[in-house]
Short mmCIF file of C-alpha atoms in Angstrom, two decimals:
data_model
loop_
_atom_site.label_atom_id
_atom_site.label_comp_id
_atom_site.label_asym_id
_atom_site.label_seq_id
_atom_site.Cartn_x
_atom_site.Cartn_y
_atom_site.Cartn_z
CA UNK A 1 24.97 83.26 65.29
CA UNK A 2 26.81 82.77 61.81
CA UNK A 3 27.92 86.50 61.85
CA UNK A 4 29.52 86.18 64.98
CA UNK A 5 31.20 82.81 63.56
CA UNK A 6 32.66 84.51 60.63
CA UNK A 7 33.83 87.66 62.10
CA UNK A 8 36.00 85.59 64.46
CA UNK A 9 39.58 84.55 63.43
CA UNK A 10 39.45 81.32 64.92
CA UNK A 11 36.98 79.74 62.54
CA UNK A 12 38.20 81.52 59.07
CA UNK A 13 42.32 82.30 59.35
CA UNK A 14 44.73 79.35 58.02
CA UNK A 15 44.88 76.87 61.41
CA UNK A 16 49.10 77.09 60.61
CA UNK A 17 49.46 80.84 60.63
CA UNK A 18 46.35 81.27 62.99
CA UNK A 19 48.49 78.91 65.57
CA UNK A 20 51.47 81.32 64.82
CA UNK A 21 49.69 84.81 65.46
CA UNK A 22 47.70 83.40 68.36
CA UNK A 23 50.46 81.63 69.53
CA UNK A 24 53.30 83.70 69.30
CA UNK A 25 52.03 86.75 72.00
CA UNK A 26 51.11 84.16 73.80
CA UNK A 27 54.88 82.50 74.09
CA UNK A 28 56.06 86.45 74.23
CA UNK A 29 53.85 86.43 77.48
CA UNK A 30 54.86 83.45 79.34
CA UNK A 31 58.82 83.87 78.49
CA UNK A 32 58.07 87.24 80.70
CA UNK A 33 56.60 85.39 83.24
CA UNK A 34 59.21 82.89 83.62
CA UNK A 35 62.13 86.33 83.03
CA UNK A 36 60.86 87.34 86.32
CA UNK A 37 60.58 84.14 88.19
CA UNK A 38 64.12 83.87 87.81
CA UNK A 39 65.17 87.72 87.80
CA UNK A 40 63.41 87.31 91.73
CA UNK A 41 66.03 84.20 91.97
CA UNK A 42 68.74 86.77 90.63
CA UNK A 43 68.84 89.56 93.00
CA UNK A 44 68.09 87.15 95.97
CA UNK A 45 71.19 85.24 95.20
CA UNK A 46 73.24 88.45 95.38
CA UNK A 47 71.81 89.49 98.95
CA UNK A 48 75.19 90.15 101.10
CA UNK A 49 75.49 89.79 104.97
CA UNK A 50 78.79 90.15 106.77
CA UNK A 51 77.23 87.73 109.31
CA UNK A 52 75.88 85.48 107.32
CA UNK A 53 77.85 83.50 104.64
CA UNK A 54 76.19 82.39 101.59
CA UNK A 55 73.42 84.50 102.09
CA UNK A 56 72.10 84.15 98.47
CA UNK A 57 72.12 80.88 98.68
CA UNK A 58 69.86 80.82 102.20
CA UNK A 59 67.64 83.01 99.87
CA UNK A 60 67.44 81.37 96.68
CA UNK A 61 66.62 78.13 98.92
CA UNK A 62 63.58 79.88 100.85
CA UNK A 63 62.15 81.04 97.32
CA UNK A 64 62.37 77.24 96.24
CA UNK A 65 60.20 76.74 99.66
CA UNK A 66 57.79 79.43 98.82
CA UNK A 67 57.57 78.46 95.27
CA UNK A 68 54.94 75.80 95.34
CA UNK A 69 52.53 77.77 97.07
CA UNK A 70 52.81 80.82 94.42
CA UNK A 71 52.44 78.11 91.73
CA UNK A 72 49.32 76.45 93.66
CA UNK A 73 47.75 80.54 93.45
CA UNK A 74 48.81 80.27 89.70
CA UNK A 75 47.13 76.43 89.36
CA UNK A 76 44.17 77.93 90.67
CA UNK A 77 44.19 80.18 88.25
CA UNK A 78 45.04 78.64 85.22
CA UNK A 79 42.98 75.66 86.34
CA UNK A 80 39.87 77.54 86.29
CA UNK A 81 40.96 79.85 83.01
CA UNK A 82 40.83 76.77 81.35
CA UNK A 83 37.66 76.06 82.04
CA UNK A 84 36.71 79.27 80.90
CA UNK A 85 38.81 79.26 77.46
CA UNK A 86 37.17 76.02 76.76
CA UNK A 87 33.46 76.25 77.36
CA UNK A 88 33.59 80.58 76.42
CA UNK A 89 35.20 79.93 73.18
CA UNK A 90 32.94 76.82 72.30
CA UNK A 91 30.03 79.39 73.33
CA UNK A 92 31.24 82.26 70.66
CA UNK A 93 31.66 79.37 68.15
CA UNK A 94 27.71 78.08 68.69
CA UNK A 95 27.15 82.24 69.03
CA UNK A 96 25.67 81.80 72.32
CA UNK A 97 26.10 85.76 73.62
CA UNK A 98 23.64 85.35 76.43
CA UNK A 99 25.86 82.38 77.49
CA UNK A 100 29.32 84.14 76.68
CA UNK A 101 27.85 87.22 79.65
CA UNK A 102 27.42 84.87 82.10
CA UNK A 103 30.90 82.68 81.51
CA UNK A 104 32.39 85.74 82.17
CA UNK A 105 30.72 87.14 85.05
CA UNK A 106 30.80 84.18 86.90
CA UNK A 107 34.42 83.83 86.17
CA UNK A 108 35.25 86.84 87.74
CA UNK A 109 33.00 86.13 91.04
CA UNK A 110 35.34 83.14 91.12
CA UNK A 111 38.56 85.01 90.74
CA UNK A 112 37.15 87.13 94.20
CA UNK A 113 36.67 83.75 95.83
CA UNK A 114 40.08 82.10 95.01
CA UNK A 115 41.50 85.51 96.51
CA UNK A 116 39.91 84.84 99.77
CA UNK A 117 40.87 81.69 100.32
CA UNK A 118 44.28 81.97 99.19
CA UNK A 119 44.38 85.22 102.51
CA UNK A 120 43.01 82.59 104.77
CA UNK A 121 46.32 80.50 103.82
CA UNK A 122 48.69 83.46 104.69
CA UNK A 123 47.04 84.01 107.99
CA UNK A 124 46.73 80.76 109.19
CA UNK A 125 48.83 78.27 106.75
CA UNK A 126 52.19 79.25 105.94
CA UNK A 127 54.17 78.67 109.04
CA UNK A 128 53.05 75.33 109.35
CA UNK A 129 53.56 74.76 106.09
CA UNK A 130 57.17 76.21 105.81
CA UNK A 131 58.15 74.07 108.97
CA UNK A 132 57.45 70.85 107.20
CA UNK A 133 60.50 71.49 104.50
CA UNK A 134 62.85 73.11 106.97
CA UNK A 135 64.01 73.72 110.42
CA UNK A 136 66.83 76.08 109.60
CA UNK A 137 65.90 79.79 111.50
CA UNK A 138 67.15 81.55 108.59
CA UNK A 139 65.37 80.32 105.88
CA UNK A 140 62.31 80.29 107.45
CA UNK A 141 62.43 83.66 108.58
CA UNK A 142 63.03 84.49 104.53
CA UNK A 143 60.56 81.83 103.07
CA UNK A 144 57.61 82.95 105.93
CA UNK A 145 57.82 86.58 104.85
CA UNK A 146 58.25 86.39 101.43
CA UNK A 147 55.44 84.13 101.30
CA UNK A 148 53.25 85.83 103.30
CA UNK A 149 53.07 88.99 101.86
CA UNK A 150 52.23 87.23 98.35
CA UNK A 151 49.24 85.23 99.77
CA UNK A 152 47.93 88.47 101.66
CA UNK A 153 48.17 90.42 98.12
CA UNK A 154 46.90 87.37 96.26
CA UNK A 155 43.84 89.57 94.26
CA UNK A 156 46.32 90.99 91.92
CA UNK A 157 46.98 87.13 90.70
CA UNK A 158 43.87 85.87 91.13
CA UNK A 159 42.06 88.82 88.84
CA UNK A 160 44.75 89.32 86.06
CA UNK A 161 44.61 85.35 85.16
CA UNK A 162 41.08 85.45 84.71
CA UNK A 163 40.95 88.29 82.64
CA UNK A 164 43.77 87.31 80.68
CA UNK A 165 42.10 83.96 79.97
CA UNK A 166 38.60 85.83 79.37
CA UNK A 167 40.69 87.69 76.76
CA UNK A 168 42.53 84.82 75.22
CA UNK A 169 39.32 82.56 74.91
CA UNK A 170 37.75 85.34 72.21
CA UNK A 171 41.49 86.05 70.03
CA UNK A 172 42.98 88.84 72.18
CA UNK A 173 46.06 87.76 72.85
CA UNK A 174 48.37 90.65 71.89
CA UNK A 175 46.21 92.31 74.65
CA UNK A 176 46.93 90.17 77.52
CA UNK A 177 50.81 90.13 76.21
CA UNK A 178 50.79 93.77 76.54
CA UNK A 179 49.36 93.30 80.06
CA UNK A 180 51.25 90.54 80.77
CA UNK A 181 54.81 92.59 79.85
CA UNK A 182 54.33 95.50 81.18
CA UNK A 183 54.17 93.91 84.57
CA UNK A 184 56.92 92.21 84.32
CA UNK A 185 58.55 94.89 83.39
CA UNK A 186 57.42 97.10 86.79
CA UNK A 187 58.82 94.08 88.84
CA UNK A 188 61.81 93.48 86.97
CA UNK A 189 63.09 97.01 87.36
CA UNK A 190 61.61 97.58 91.36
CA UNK A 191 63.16 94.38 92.13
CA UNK A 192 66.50 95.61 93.03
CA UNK A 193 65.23 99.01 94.10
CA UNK A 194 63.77 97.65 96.95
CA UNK A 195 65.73 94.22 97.40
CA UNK A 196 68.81 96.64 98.26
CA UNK A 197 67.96 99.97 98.90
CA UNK A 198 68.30 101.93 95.67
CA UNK A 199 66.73 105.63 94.73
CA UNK A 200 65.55 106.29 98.55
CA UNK A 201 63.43 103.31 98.75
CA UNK A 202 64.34 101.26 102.40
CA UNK A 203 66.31 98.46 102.23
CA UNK A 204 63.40 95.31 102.06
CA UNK A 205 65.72 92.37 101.42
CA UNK A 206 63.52 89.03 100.40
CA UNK A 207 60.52 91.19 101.40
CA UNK A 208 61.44 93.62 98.34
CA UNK A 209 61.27 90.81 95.97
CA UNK A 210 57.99 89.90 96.85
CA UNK A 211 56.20 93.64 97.04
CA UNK A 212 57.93 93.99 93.43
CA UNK A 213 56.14 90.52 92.06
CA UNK A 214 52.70 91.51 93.72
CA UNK A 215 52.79 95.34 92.47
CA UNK A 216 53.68 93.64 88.90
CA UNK A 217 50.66 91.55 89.43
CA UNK A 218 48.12 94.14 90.26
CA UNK A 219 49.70 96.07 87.39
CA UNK A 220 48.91 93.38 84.80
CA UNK A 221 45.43 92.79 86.21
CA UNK A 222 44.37 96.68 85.57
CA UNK A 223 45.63 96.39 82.20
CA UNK A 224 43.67 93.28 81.42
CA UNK A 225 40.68 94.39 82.95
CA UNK A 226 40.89 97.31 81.27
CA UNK A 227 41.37 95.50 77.81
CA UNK A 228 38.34 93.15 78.88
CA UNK A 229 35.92 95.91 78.87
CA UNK A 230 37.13 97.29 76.04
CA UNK A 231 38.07 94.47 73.95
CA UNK A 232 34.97 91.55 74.53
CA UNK A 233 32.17 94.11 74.95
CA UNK A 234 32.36 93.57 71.08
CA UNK A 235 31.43 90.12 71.31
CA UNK A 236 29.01 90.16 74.48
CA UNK A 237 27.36 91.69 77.05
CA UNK A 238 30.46 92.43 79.92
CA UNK A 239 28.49 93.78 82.82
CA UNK A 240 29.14 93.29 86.20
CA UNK A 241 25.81 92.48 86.66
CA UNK A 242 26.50 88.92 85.37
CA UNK A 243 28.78 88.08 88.47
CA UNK A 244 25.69 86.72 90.29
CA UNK A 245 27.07 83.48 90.67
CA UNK A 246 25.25 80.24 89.04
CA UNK A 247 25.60 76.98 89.53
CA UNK A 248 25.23 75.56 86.30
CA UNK A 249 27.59 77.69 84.72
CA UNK A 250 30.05 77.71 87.19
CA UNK A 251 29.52 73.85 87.18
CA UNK A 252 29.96 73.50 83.58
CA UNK A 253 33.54 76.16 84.13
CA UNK A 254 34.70 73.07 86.77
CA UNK A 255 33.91 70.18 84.67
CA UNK A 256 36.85 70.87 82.31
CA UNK A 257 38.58 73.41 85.10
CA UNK A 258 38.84 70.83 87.80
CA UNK A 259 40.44 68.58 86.37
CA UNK A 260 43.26 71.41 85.06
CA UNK A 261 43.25 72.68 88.62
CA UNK A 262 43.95 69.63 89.78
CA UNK A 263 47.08 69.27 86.90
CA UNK A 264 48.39 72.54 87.43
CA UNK A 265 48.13 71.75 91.38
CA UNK A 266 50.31 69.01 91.14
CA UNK A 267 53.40 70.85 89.87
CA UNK A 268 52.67 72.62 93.24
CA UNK A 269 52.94 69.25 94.98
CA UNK A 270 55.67 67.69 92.66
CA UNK A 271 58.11 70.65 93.75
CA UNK A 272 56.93 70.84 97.20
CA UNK A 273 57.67 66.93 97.54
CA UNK A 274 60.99 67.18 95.41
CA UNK A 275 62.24 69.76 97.94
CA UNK A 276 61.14 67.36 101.14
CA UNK A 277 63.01 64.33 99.23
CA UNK A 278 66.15 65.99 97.88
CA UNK A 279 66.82 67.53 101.26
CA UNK A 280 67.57 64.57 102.72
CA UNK A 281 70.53 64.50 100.31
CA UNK A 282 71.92 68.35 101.17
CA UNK A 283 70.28 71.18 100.87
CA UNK A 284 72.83 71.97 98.02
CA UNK A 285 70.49 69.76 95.90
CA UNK A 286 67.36 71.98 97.00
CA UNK A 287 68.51 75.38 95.72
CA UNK A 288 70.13 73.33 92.73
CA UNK A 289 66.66 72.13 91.90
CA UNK A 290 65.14 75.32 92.90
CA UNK A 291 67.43 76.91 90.19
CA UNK A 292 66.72 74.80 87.19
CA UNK A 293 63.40 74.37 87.98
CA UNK A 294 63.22 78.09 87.22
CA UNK A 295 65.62 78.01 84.43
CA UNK A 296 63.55 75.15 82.70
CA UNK A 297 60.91 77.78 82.72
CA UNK A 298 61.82 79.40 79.79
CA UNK A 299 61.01 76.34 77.96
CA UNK A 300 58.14 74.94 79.32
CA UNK A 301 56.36 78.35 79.72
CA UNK A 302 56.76 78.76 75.75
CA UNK A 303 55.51 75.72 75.19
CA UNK A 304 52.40 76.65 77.30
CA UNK A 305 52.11 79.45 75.13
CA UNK A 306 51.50 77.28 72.27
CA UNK A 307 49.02 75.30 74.34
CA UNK A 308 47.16 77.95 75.09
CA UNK A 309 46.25 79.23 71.66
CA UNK A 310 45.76 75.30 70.86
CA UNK A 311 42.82 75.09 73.46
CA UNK A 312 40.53 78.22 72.23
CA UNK A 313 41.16 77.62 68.57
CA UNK A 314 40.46 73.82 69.26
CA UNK A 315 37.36 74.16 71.21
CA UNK A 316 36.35 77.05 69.10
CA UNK A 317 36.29 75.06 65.72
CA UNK A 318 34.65 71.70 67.42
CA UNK A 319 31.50 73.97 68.33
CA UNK A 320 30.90 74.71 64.76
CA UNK A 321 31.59 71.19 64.40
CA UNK A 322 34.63 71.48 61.75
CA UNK A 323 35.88 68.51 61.54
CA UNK A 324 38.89 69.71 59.20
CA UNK A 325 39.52 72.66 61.32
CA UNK A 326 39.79 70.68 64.35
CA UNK A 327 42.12 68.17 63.31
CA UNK A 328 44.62 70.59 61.60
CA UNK A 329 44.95 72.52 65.07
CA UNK A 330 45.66 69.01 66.17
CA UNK A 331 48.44 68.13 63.89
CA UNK A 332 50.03 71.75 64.16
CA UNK A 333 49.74 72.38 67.59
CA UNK A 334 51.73 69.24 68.11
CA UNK A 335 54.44 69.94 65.68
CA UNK A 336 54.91 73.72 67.03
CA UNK A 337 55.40 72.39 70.36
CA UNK A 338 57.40 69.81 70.26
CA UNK A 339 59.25 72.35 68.18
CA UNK A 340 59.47 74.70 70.69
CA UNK A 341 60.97 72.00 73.13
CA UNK A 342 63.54 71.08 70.87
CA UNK A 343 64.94 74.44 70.92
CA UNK A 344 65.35 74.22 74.06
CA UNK A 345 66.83 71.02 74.31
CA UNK A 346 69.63 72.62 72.50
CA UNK A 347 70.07 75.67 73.83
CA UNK A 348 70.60 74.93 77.43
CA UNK A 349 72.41 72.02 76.26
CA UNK A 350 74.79 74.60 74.43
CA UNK A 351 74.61 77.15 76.89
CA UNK A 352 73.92 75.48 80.82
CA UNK A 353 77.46 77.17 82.04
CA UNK A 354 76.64 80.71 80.89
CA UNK A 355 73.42 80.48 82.22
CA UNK A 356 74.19 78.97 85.59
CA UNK A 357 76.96 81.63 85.70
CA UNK A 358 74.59 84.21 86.11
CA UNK A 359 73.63 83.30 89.87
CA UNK A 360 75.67 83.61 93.06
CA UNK A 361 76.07 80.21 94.02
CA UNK A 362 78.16 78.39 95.31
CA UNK A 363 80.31 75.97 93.45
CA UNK A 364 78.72 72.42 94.74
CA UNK A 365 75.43 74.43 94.11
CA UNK A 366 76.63 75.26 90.55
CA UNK A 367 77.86 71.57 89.69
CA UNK A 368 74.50 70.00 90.75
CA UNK A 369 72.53 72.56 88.54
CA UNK A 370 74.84 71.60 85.79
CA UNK A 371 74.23 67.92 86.01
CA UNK A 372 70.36 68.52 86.04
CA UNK A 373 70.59 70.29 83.07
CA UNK A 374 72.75 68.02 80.94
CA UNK A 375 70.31 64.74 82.14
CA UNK A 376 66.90 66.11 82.19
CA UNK A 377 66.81 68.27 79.13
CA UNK A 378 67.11 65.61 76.59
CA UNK A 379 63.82 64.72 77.22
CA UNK A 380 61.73 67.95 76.76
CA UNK A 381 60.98 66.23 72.95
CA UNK A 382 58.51 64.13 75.01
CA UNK A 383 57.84 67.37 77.24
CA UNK A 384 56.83 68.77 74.51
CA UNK A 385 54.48 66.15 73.44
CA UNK A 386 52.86 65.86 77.03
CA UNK A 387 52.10 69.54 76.99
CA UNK A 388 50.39 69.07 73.65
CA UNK A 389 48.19 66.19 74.23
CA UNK A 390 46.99 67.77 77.61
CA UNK A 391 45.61 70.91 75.83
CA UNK A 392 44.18 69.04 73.26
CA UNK A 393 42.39 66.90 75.68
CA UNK A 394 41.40 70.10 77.52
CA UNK A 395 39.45 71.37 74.05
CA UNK A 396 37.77 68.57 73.30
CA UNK A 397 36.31 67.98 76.80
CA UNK A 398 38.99 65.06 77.80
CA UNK A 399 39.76 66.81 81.12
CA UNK A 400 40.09 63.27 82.63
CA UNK A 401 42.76 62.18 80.41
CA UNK A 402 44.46 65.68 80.36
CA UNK A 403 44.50 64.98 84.39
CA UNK A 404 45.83 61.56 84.19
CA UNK A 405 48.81 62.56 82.01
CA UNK A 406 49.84 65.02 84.66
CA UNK A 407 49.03 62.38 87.51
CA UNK A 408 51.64 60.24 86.04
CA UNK A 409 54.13 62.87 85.13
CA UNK A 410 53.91 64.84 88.57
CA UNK A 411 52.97 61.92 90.96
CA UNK A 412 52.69 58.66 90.23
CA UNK A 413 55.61 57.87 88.30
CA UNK A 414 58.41 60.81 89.51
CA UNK A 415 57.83 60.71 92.86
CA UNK A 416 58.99 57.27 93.81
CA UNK A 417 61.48 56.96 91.14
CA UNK A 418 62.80 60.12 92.64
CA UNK A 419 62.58 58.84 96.12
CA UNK A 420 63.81 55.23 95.75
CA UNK A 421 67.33 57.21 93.74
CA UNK A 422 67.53 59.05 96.28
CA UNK A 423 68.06 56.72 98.94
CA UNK A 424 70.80 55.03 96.76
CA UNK A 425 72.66 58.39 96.87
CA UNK A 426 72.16 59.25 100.52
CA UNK A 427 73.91 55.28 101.07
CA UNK A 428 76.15 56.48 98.94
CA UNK A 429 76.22 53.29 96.51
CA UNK A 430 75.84 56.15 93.28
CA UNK A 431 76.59 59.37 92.57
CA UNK A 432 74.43 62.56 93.57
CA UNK A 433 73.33 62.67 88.99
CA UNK A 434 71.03 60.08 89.71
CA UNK A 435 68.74 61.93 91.44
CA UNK A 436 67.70 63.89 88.06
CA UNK A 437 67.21 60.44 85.80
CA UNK A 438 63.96 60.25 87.19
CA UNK A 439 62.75 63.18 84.96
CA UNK A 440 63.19 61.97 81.44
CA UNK A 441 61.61 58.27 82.31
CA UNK A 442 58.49 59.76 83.55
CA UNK A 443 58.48 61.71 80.66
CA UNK A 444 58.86 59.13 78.00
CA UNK A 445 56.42 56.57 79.99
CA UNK A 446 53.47 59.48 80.13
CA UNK A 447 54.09 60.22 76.71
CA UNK A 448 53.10 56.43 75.62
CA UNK A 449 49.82 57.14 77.40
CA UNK A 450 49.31 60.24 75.61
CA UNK A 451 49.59 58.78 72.60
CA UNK A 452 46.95 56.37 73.48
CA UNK A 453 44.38 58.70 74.80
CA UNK A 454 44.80 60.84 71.68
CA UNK A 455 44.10 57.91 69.78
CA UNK A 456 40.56 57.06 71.50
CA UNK A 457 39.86 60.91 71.56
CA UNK A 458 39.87 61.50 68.19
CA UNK A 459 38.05 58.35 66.93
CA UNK A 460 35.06 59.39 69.52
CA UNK A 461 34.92 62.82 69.67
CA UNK A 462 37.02 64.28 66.08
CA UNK A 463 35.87 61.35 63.87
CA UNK A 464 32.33 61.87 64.12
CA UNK A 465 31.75 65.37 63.37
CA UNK A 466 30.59 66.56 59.58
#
């Protein structure tokens, strides 16, 4: 038990620089994932159709319809990789290696059972569910597709998050990075290949973009299997023959995973009800939301990278009961992410126009983009914050709170603000920029609770220990 303690960064390197080289591959691996998000955007908004003016645009808009249900796959996911990260890491820090086998086997029965209900939902869900956002033949013709295929293909997903968390919960994270990269990489460069036609391959159109995001999934989810075997077998047992699913384990996995399911579900819902509310307005403001959501990416995905390496290291320390340990991730986990937003606050503020330019929008598309990014981005400081306080939570067992922060940010509080400005614009008593307000208020109110919970958390849970 105390060998495996020392030998592991987590409880001996410097919590600042530990944060940093943790951290860092981490950030590396979500910028990817949010470079080909919007490289997906790119090439769709370029599509061309003598028949069909403003083709990109009917593209871009049935990605923005398809989105949420590729983020729900990913909320799954993450949801239950936090669970893992939490209660595997706390496991290596009491040196629990029977324990550690079975975290991980059940973990990847689960990942086999999220894949099977997320087929179901391609066969019998997405038509319905496209019709509720739009009745325009086009889009849904693009949006049913696309979507389709990536539901029907949904193991790739579903197996490389697991392993990638498996990996990240025991220090590996320049593994998963790798993974994670060289992915992207694959569906960055057969995007336009098959999009349009190049080197022999058919023309696909929206369907291209979506073969190139799965094969970049299944890609990653080798590598990080591959990794996995290699990589933990050091720390525990990683046969297969630990997949035999049990209940207490995989009950202890949804105790903190639930609640993170539930969190990462609700960006799912917050974009799905966003697109239902602003296109009552035009659908202008759809693909303009659609757009900065995925250009606001960049940020926020960094800053997840930060909270990722916060939860392990976290949860890693408060099993060996280090008080010191435990409250220094705390302090620098906060600073490095609200740091991380910052930077971003400045450089889309500096740089919105060249980035917008990018796309093939049209100009009312392009203006409304514009305004979302000059009103929403000055509060990512509190962004930043949220993001912080919800992985901390999500270490020290606060799943509850974690999930309350995200109710109010993606539900409780955005959602009517957003609808009730809304209906002042479609009356036409203010302009089309108030839409976006709603953003930094929810921020700034959730971050007051935040504050709050942290408070309670550490006086009952961080205060106590030796």
């Amino acid at each position: 038990m105390g060998k495996t303690q020392k030998m592991n960064k987590m409880g001996t390197e410097k919590i600042s620089r530990l944060l940093l080289t943790m951290g860092v591959p981490m950030i590396i691996s979500m910028v990817v994932q949010a470079v080909y998000n919007i490289v997906d955007s790119y090439f769709v908004s370029c599509m061309k159709d003598p028949n069909i003016p403003a083709l990109g645009d009917y593209a871009v808009n049935a990605l923005t319809l398809a989105f949420p249900v590729q983020m729900l796959m990913v909320a799954v996911g993450v949801g239950t990789g936090v669970g893992i990260n939490s209660i595997l890491s706390r496991s290596l820090g009491e040196g629990n290696k029977e324990k550690c086998s079975k975290i991980s086997g059940n973990s990847i029965f689960l990942a086999l059972c999220t894949c099977v209900v997320f087929v179901l939902f391609g066969i019998f869900g997405v038509d319905a569910y496209i019709a509720s956002q739009t009745s325009d033949p086009i889009i849904t013709s693009m949006a049913v597709s696309y979507l389709k295929i990536c539901t029907y293909s949904s193991l790739g997903v579903s197996m490389y998050m697991i392993f990638e968390k498996l990996l990240q919960a025991t220090g590996y994270t320049m593994q998963t990075t790798v993974a994670q990269i060289v992915g992207a990489v694959v569906n960055m460069i057969l995007d336009p290949i098959m999009i349009f036609g190049w080197c022999g391959c058919p023309k696909l159109g929206i369907d291209g973009a979506a073969i190139a995001t799965v094969i970049g999934q299944f890609i990653s989810f080798f590598i990080d299997a591959y990794f996995y075997f290699r990589c933990n077998s050091k720390h525990f047992n990683t046969s297969l023959k630990y997949m035999k699913p049990e209940g207490r384990i995989i009950r202890q996995i949804y105790q903190v995973g639930i609640p993170a399911i539930i969190m990462q579900a609700l960006m799912s819902i917050l974009t799905y009800s966003i697109n239902v509310i602003f296109v009552r307005v035009s659908t202008d403001a759809v693909t303009a939301y659609g757009i900065y959501y995925k250009i606001q990416q960049f940020v926020f995905f960094a800053a997840f990278g930060m909270n990722n390496a916060m939860i392990p290291i976290i949860a890693f320390n408060y099993g060996k009961q280090d008080k010191k340990r435990v409250n220094d991730s705390i302090k620098y986990g906060l600073i490095y992410t609200v740091s991380i937003l910052c930077a971003g606050i400045i450089i889309l503020q500096i740089f919105a126009k060249q980035i917008l330019g990018i796309f093939s929008l049209t100009e009312s598309t392009t203006d409304l983009a514009m305004l979302a990014i000059r009103i929403i981005t000055p509060g990512f400081i509190f962004v930043g914050a949220n993001i912080a306080y919800q992985g901390i939570f999500q270490a020290l067992d606060g799943g509850i709170e974690s999930l309350v922060i995200s109710l109010l940010r993606q539900l409780i509080i955005i959602l009517p603000l957003s609808g009730i400005f809304s209906v002042f614009v479609r009356n036409g008593q203010m302009g089309v920029s108030l839409i976006w307000w709603a953003f930094p208020i929810t921020e700034v109110v959730s971050c007051l609770a935040g504050y709050v919970f942290l408070k309670r958390i550490r006086k009952n849970k961080v205060d106590v220990l030796n």
